[in-house]
XYZ file of C-alpha atoms in Angstrom:
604
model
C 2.778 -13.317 27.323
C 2.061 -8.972 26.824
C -1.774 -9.170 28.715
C -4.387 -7.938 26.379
C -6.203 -4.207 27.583
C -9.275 -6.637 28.258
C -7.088 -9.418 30.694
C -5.619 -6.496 32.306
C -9.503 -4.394 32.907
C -10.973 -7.791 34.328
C -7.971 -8.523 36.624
C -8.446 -5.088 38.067
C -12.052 -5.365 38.249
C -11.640 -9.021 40.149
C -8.819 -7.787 42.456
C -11.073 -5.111 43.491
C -13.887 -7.177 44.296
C -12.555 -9.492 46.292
C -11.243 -6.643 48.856
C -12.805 -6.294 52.484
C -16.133 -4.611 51.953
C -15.428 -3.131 55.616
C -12.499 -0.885 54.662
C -12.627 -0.035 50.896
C -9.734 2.586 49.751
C -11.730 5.825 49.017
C -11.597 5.638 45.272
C -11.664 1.921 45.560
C -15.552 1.782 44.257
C -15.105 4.353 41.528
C -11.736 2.931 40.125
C -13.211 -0.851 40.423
C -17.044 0.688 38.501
C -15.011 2.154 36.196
C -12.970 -0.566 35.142
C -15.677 -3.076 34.897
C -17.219 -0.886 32.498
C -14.187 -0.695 30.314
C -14.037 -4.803 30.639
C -17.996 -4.679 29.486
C -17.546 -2.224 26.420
C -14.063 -4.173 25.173
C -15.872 -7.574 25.805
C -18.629 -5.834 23.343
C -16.791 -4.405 21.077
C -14.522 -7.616 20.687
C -17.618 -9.593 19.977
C -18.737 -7.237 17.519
C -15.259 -6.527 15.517
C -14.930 -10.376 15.152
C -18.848 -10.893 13.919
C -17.997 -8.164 11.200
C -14.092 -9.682 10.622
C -16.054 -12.874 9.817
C -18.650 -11.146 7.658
C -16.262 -8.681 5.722
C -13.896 -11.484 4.983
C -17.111 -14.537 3.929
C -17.810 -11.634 1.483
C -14.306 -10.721 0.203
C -13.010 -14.776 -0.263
C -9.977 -13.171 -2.362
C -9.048 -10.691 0.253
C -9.548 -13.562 3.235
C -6.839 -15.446 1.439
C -4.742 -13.170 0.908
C -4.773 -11.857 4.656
C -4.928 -15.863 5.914
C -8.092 -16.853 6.619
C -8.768 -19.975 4.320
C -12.172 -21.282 5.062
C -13.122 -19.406 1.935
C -10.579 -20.622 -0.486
C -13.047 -22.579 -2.852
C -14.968 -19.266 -3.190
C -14.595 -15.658 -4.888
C -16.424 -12.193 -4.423
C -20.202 -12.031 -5.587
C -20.425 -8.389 -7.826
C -23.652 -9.486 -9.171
C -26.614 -6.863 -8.024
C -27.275 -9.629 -5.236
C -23.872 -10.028 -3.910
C -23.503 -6.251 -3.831
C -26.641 -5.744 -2.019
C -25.603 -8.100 0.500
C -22.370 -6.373 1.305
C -24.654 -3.173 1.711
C -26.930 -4.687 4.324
C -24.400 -6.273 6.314
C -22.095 -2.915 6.575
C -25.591 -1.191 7.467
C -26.093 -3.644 9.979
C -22.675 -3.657 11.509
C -23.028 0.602 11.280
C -25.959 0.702 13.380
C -24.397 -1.682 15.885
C -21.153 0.625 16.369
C -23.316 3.645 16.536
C -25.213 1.799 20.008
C -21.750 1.783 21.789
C -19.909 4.157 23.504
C -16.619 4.110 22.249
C -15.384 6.260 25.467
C -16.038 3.398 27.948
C -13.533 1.305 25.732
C -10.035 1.025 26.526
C -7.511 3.292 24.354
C -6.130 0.236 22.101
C -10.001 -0.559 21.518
C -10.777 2.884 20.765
C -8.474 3.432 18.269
C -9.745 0.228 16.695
C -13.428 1.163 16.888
C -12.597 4.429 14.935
C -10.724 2.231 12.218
C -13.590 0.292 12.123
C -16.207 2.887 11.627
C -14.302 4.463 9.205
C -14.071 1.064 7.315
C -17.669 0.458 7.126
C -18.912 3.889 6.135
C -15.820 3.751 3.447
C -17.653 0.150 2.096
C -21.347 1.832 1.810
C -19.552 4.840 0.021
C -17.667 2.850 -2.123
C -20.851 0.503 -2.970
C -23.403 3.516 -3.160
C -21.888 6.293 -4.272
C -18.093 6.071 -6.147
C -19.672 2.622 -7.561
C -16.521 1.335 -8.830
C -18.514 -1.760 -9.942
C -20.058 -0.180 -12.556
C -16.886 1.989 -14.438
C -13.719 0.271 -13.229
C -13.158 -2.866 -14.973
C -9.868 -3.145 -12.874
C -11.617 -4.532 -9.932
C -12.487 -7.260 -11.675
C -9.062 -8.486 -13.581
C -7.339 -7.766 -10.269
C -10.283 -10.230 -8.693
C -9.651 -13.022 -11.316
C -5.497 -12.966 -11.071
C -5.618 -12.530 -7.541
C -7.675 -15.265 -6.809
C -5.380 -18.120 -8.119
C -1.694 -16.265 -6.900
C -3.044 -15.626 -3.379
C -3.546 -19.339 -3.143
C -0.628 -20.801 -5.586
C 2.479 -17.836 -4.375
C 2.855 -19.028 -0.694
C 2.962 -22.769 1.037
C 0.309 -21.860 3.655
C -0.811 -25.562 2.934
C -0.035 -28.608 1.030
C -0.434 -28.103 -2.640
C -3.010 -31.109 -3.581
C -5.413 -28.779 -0.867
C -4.236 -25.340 -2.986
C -5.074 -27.171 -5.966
C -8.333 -28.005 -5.451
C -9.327 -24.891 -4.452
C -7.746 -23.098 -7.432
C -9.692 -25.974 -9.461
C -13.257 -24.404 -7.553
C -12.158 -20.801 -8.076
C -11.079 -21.541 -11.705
C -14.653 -23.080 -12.399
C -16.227 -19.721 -11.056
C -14.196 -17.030 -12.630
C -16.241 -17.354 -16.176
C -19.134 -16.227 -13.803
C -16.985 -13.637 -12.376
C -15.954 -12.436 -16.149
C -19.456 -12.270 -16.637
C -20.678 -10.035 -13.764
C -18.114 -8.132 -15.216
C -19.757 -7.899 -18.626
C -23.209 -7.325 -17.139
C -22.078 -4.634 -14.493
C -19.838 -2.354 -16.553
C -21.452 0.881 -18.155
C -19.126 1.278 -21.107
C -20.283 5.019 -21.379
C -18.958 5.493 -17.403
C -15.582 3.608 -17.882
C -12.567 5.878 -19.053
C -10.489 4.160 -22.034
C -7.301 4.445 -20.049
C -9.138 1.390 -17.490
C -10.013 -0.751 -20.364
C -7.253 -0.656 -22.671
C -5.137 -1.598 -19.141
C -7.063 -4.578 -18.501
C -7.508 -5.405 -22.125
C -3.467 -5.995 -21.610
C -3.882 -7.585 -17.879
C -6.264 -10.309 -18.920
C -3.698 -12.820 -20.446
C -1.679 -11.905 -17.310
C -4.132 -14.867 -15.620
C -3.577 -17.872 -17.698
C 0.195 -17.223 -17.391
C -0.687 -17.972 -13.443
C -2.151 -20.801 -14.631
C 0.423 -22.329 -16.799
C 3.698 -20.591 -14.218
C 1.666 -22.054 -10.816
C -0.384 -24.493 -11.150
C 0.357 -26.513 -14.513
C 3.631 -27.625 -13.427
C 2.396 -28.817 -9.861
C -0.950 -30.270 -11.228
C 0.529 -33.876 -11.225
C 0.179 -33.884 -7.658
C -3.692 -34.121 -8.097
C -4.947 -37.394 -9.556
C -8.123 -39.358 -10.685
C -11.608 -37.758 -10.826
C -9.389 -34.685 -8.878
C -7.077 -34.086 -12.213
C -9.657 -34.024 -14.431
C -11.649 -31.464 -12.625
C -8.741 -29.561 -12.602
C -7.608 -30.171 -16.673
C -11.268 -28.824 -17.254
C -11.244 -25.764 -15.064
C -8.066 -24.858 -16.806
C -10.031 -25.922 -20.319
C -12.959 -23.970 -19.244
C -10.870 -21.141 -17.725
C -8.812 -20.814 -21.720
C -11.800 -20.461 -23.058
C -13.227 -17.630 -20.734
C -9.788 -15.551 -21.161
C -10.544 -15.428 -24.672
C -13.902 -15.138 -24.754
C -12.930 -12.113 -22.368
C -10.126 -10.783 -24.373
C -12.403 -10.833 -27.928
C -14.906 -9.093 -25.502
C -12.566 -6.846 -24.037
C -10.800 -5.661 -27.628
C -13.919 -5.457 -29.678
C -16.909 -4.101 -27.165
C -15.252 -2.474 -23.983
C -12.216 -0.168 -25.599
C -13.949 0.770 -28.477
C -16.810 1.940 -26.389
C -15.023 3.012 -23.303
C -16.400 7.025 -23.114
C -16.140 7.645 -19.244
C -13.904 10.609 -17.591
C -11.380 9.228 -15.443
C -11.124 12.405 -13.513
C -13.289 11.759 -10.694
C -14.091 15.178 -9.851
C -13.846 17.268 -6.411
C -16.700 15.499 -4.690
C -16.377 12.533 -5.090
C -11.949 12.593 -4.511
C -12.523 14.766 -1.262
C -14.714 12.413 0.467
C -12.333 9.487 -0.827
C -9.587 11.389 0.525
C -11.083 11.591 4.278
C -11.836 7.867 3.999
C -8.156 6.402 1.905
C -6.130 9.085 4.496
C -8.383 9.001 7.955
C -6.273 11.974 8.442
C -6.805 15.636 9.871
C -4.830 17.163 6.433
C -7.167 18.740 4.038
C -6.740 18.518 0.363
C -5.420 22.194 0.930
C -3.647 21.588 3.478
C -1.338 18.757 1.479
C -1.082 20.646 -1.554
C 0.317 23.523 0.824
C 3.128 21.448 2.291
C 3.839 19.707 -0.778
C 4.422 22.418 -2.867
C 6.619 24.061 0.470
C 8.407 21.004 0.796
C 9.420 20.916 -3.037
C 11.184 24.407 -2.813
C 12.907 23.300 0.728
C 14.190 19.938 -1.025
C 15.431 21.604 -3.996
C 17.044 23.455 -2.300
C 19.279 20.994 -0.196
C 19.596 19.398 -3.448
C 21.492 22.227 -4.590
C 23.788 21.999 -2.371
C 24.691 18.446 -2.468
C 25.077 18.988 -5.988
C 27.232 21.761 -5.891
C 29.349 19.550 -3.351
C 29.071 15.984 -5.778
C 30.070 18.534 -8.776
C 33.147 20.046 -7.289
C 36.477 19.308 -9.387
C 34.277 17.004 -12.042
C 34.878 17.950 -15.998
C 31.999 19.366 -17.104
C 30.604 20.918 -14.364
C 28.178 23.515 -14.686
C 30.477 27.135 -15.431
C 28.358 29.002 -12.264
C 27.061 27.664 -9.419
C 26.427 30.525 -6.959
C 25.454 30.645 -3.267
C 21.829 32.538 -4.576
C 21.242 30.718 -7.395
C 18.528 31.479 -10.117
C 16.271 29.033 -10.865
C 17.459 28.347 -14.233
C 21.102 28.045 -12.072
C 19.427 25.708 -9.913
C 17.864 23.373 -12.598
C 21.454 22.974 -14.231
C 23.679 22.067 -11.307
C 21.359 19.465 -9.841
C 20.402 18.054 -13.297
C 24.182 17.476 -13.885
C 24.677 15.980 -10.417
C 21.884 13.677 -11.075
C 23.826 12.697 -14.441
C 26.494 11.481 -12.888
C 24.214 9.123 -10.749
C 22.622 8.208 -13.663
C 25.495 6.867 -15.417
C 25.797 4.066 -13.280
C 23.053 1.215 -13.805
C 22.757 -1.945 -13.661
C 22.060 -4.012 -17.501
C 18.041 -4.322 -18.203
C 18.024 -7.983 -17.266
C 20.571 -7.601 -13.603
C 17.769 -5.283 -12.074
C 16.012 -7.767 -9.809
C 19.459 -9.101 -8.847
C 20.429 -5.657 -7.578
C 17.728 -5.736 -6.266
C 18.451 -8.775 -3.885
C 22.036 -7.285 -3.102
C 20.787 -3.920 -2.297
C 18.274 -5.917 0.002
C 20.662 -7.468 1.985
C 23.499 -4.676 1.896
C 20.370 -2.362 3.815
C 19.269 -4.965 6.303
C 23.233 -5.638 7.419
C 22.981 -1.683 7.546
C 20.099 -1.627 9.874
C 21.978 -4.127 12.115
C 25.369 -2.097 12.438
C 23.801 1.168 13.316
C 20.776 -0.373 15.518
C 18.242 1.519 13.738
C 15.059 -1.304 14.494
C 14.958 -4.565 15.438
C 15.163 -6.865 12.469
C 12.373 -9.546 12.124
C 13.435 -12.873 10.972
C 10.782 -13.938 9.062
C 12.017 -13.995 5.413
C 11.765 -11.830 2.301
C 11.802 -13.304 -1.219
C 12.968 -10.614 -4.406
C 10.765 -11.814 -7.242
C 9.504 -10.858 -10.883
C 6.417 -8.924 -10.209
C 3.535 -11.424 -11.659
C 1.923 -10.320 -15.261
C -1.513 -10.059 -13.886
C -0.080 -6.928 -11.710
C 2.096 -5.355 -14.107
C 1.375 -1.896 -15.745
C 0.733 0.437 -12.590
C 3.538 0.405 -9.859
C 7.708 -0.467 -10.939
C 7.792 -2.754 -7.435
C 5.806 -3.782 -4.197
C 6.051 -5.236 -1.587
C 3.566 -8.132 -0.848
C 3.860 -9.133 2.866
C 1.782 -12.350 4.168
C -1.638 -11.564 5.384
C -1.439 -11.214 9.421
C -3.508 -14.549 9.963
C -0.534 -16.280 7.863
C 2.308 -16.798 10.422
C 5.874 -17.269 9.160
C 5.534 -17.319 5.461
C 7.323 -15.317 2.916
C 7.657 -11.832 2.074
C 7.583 -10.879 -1.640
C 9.325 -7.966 -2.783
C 8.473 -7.652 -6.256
C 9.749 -5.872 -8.836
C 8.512 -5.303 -12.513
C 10.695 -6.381 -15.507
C 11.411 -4.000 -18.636
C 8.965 -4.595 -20.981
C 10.073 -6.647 -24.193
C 8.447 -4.351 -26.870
C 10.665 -1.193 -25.004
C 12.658 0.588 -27.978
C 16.669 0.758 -26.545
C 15.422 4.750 -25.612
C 12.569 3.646 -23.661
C 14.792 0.924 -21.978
C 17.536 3.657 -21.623
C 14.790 5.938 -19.701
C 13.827 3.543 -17.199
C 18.065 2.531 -16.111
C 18.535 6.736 -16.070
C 15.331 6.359 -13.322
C 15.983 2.975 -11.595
C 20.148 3.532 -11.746
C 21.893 1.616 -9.089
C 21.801 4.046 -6.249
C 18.206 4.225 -6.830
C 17.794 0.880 -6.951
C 19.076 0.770 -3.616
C 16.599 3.527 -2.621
C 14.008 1.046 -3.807
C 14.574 -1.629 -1.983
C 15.441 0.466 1.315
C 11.390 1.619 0.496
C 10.170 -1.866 -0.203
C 12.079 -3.956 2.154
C 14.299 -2.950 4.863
C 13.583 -0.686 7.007
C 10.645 -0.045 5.243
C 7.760 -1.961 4.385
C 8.983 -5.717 4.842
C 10.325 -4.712 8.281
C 7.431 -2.301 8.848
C 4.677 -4.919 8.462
C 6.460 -7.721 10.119
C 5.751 -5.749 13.226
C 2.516 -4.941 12.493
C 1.675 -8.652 12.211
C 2.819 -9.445 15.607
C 0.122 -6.479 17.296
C -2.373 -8.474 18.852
C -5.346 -6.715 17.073
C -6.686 -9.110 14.035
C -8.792 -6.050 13.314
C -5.784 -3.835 12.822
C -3.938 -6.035 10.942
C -6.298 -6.599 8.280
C -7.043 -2.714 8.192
C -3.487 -1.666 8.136
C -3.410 2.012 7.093
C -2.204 2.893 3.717
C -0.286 6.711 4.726
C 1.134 4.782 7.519
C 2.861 1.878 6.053
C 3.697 4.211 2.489
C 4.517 6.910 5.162
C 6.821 4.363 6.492
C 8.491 3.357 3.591
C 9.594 6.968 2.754
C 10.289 8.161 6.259
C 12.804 4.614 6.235
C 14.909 6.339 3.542
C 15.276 9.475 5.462
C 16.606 7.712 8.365
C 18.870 5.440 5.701
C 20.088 8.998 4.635
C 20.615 10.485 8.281
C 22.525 7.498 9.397
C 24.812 7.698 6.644
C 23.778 4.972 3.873
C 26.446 3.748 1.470
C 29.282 6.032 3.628
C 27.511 9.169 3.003
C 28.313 9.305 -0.769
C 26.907 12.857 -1.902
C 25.098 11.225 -4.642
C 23.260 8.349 -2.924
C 22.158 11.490 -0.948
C 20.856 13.303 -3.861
C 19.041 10.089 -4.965
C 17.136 10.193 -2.121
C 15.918 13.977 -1.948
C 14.993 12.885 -5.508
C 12.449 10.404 -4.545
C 10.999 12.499 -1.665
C 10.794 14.884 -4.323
C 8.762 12.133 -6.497
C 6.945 11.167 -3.780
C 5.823 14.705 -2.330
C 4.713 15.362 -6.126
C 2.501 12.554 -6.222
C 0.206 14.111 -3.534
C 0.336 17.495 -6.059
C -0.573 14.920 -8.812
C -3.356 13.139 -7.155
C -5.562 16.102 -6.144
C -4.770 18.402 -9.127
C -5.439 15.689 -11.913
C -8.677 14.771 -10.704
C -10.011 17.912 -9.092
C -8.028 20.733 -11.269
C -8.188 18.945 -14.343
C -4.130 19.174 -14.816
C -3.509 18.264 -18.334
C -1.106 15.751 -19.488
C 1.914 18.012 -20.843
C 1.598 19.857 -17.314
C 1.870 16.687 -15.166
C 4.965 15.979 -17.172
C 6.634 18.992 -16.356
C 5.671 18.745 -12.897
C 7.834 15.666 -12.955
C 10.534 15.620 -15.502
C 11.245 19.423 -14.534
C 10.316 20.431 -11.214
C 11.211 16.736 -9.435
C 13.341 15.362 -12.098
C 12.050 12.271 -12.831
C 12.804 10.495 -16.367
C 10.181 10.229 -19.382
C 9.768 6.827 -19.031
C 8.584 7.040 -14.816
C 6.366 10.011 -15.787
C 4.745 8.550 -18.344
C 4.203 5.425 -16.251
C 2.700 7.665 -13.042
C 0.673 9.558 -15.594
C -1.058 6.351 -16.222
C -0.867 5.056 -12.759
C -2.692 8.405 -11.621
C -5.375 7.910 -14.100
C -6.204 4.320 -13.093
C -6.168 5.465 -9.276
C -7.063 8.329 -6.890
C -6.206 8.878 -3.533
C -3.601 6.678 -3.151
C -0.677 8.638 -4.567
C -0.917 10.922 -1.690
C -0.485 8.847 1.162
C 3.389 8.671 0.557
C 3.687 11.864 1.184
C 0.639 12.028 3.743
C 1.760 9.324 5.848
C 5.562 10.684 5.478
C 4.337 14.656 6.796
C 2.524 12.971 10.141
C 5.606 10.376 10.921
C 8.065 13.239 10.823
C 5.414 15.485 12.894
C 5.242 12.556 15.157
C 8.906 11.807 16.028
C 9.643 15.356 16.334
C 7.173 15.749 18.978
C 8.404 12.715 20.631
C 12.288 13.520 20.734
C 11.200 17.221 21.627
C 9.641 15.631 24.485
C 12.584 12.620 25.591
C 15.271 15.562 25.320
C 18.348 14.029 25.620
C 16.757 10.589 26.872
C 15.626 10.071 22.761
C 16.597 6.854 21.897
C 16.275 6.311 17.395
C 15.573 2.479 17.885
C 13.077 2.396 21.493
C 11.187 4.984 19.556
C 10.882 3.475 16.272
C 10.083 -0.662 17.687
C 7.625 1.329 20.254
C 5.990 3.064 16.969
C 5.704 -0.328 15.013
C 4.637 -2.578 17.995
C 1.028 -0.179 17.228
C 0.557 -2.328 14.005
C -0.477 0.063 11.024
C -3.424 2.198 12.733
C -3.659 5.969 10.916
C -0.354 8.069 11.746
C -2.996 10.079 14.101
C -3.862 7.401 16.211
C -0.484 6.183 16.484
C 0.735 9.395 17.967
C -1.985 9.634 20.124
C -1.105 6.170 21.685
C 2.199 7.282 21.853
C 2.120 10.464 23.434
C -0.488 9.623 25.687
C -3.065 12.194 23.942
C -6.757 11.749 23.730
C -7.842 8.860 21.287
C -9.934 11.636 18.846
């Protein structure tokens, strides 16, 4: 068993009491003082990250199932003025607390996680008191109801009569939930683009009911069914109480900006990123890294292009730009041309899944966890803002299935529409997809994390490192020479760094520059290449988010900054696979931390 930072301070401290008082080493007393303090703090500071770990998850019931606690699966959040108030006072409470203790007399794991922590509570009160998200986003409250039944129905973390019952108790409260909503939402605050989403989402529940729990409620009977035939009753009713709510009061009335503004996304940014990069300074290496990627697209393409009919009639060494557009457009075309049919995209999906992990194997990039990973249709409720996710049990859930899921083509698609999306998710990039999602990226990635001893850091896994993860997987796909090197697979993936690094350009310039709709589009059908029917879907996505988008890229910026330090520094001693299972056994703490652990730096 790997001793904890605590086991190892109080074995030190005990060893070094029980010496000879006579003949002490010199720095015997100093050495012994000082790590009895560190056992002290980390004995503190373990007592306090568990009292708020307790706290933060009896107030989030949705988000404790979903990460594996389950003594709170009858329940679901309180958004009522009282429930919110009570989430303000406890993250006041647990503030003041942090700022008694002296992080420096902690050990480095536990410093890194009292920084996490802090950030995570002053992130809480700023999201309560000042972004208020309760009062204009109407999202946080469809993604409440859906998740609360699929987080207990999607994996077997216990026998289904006991998942039943609790879905029953949460089905009975999410009327009260829709209500809150109802009460709590400003109409003049909430932009249209939020509430014509969820006007579409809200059906998305009741086809969890009648999908999950329908089929499996025969496993429930006497006074148990019927509570659970009227919940589902009582829960019909709601949705369309909801919906008639939703169609005739919300939308029509919906009159708020979406664009956050610059005050409100820059201190969102500091607390989504916890990172040292400015707004300026990501907009400054996006836009850099753009031109550079272009411009090894260019040559790939010129290589994939050579000897093909059609080919563009001058590709020169200095191309112009209008040169440059045209050879890597055409490239791209023939990439494009193979897809899979609308209705086989799931099963590539599963083949490209297993085609990367038998990759990973042969050229010992990480070690492989065993736990498994299940390709699935993305559920309703979460349709409408990402094409796939991955969905990883929560760290308290041990040995249950990963979900990569993935987001079918829309019935009511025209064949152009339809044709859009297969141009965009064509095989190759398919397989780029799942190398993101699954393996090495975030299935592996987060099967890791769950094994670092830190609950805390689990449950606070950092979003630029895990998305940073994801894309810096497919550059090491494309340096060890994925699908034989095939030119094209390789200009597939500079064409989703490319999306990716525009997404950070997105983010900040949508809802600080007011970028306008037609310019967005360029930015991504032109300059990045991306087809009408994926930039029209992350034109919506950016309007229903902020400061998300840019922690691909974020994330992506400090885990290349990272491993060049470290192979700078190992010389010819750089092994690919000790440095990336000694980067994942960290868990998912901010990139910066993770170096600094790593390299041995101070924990800042």
């Amino acid at each position: 068993m790997r001793p904890t930072p605590l086991a190892v301070a109080v074995l030190i401290a005990t060893l070094a009491a029980c010496q000879p008082r006579s003949a002490p080493a010199p720095s015997a007393a100093p050495v012994a003082q000082a790590a009895a303090s560190t056992a002290q703090a980390d004995a503190r500071f373990a007592d306090l990250s568990k009292r708020w770990l307790d706290g933060w998850l009896a107030l989030q019931p949705v988000a404790a199932t979903q990460t594996g606690d389950h003594r709170f699966d009858e329940q679901i959040d309180d958004l009522s003025a009282a429930g919110r108030q009570k989430s303000i006072e406890f993250n006041q409470k647990m503030l003041a607390e942090l700022d008694t203790l002296d992080a420096s007399t902690l050990s480095r794991e536990n410093q890194v996680d009292a920084a996490i922590l802090r950030n995570q509570v002053k992130y809480d009160l700023w999201g309560a008191q000042t972004l208020q998200s309760w009062a204009w986003d109407p999202q946080l409250y469809s993604q409440l109801a859906g998740g609360a039944l699929y987080t207990l129905m999607a994996r077997e973390f216990a026998p289904m009569p006991q998942r039943l019952k609790a879905a029953t108790a949460r089905m009975e409260k999410i009327p009260g939930l829709f209500a809150q909503m109802r009460e709590n939402l400003d109409p003049a605050r909430v932009p249209k683009i939020h509430a014509e989403t969820v006007a579409k989402q809200n059906a998305g529940v009741l086809s969890l009911v009648d999908e999950l729990i329908v089929p499996q409620a025969k496993q429930l009977s006497g006074d148990e069914r019927k509570r659970l035939d009227t919940a589902i009753a009582g829960l019909r009713k709601a949705v369309a109480e909801q919906q008639a709510w939703l169609d005739k009061t919300l939308v029509p009335n919906a009159k708020g900006d979406f664009r956050i503004g610059q005050t409100l996304y820059d201190e969102k940014l500091a607390f989504a990123l916890n990172s040292p990069l400015s707004r300026a300074d990501i907009r400054q290496r996006a836009e850099a890294e753009i031109k550079r990627v272009r411009a090894e697209m260019y040559g790939i393409a010129r290589t994939a292009l050579a000897g093909k009919p059609g080919a563009p009639a001058q590709m020169p060494d200095a191309p112009s730009d209008a040169q440059q557009q045209a050879v890597i457009e055409a490239a791209l075309a023939l990439a494009y041309a193979d897809r899979p049919a609308r209705d086989k995209v799931v099963e590539l999906a599963k083949t490209s899944t297993a085609q990367a992990t038998a990759f990973v194997r042969e050229k010992n990039l990480a070690t492989v966890p065993d736990t498994p990973v299940e390709i699935i249709l993305m559920p309703e409720f979460q349709r409408g803002v990402a094409v796939a996710y991955c969905d990883s049990p929560g760290p308290l859930d041990k040995g249950l299935d990963t979900f990569y899921a993935v987001s079918p083509i829309p019935d009511d698609w025209s064949a152009e529409q339809v044709d859009s999306f297969l141009r965009e998710y064509n095989t190759r990039s398919i397989h780029e997809l799942s190398i993101h999602e699954a393996m090495p990226g975030h299935y592996l990635q987060i099967a890791h994390s769950n094994k670092h001893p830190s609950t805390l850091r689990a449950v606070l896994g950092s979003g630029p490192f895990i998305e940073g993860w994801g894309m810096y997987g497919e550059k090491v796909m494309d340096d060890a020479g994925y699908m034989g090197g095939d030119p094209l697979m390789q200009l597939i993936q500079r064409k989703w760094a490319l999306r990716a690094t525009a997404n950070a350009i997105l983010d900040q310039a949508i809802h600080v520059d007011g970028m306008s709709r037609e310019d967005a589009m360029k930015l991504m059908t032109v300059t990045t290449f991306q087809q009408e029917r994926e930039a029209a879907g992350k034109w919506v996505r950016a309007q229903l988010t902020s400061a998300q988008l840019p922690t691909y890229f974020v994330g992506y910026s400090e885990h290349i900054d990272l491993r060049n330090e470290a192979q700078k520094r190992a010389g010819d001693k750089f092994d690919l696979k000790a440095y990336h299972d000694k980067l994942l056994s960290y868990g998912s703490p901010p990139v910066r931390f993770a170096r600094q652990l790593m390299l041995d730096e101070p924990i800042k």
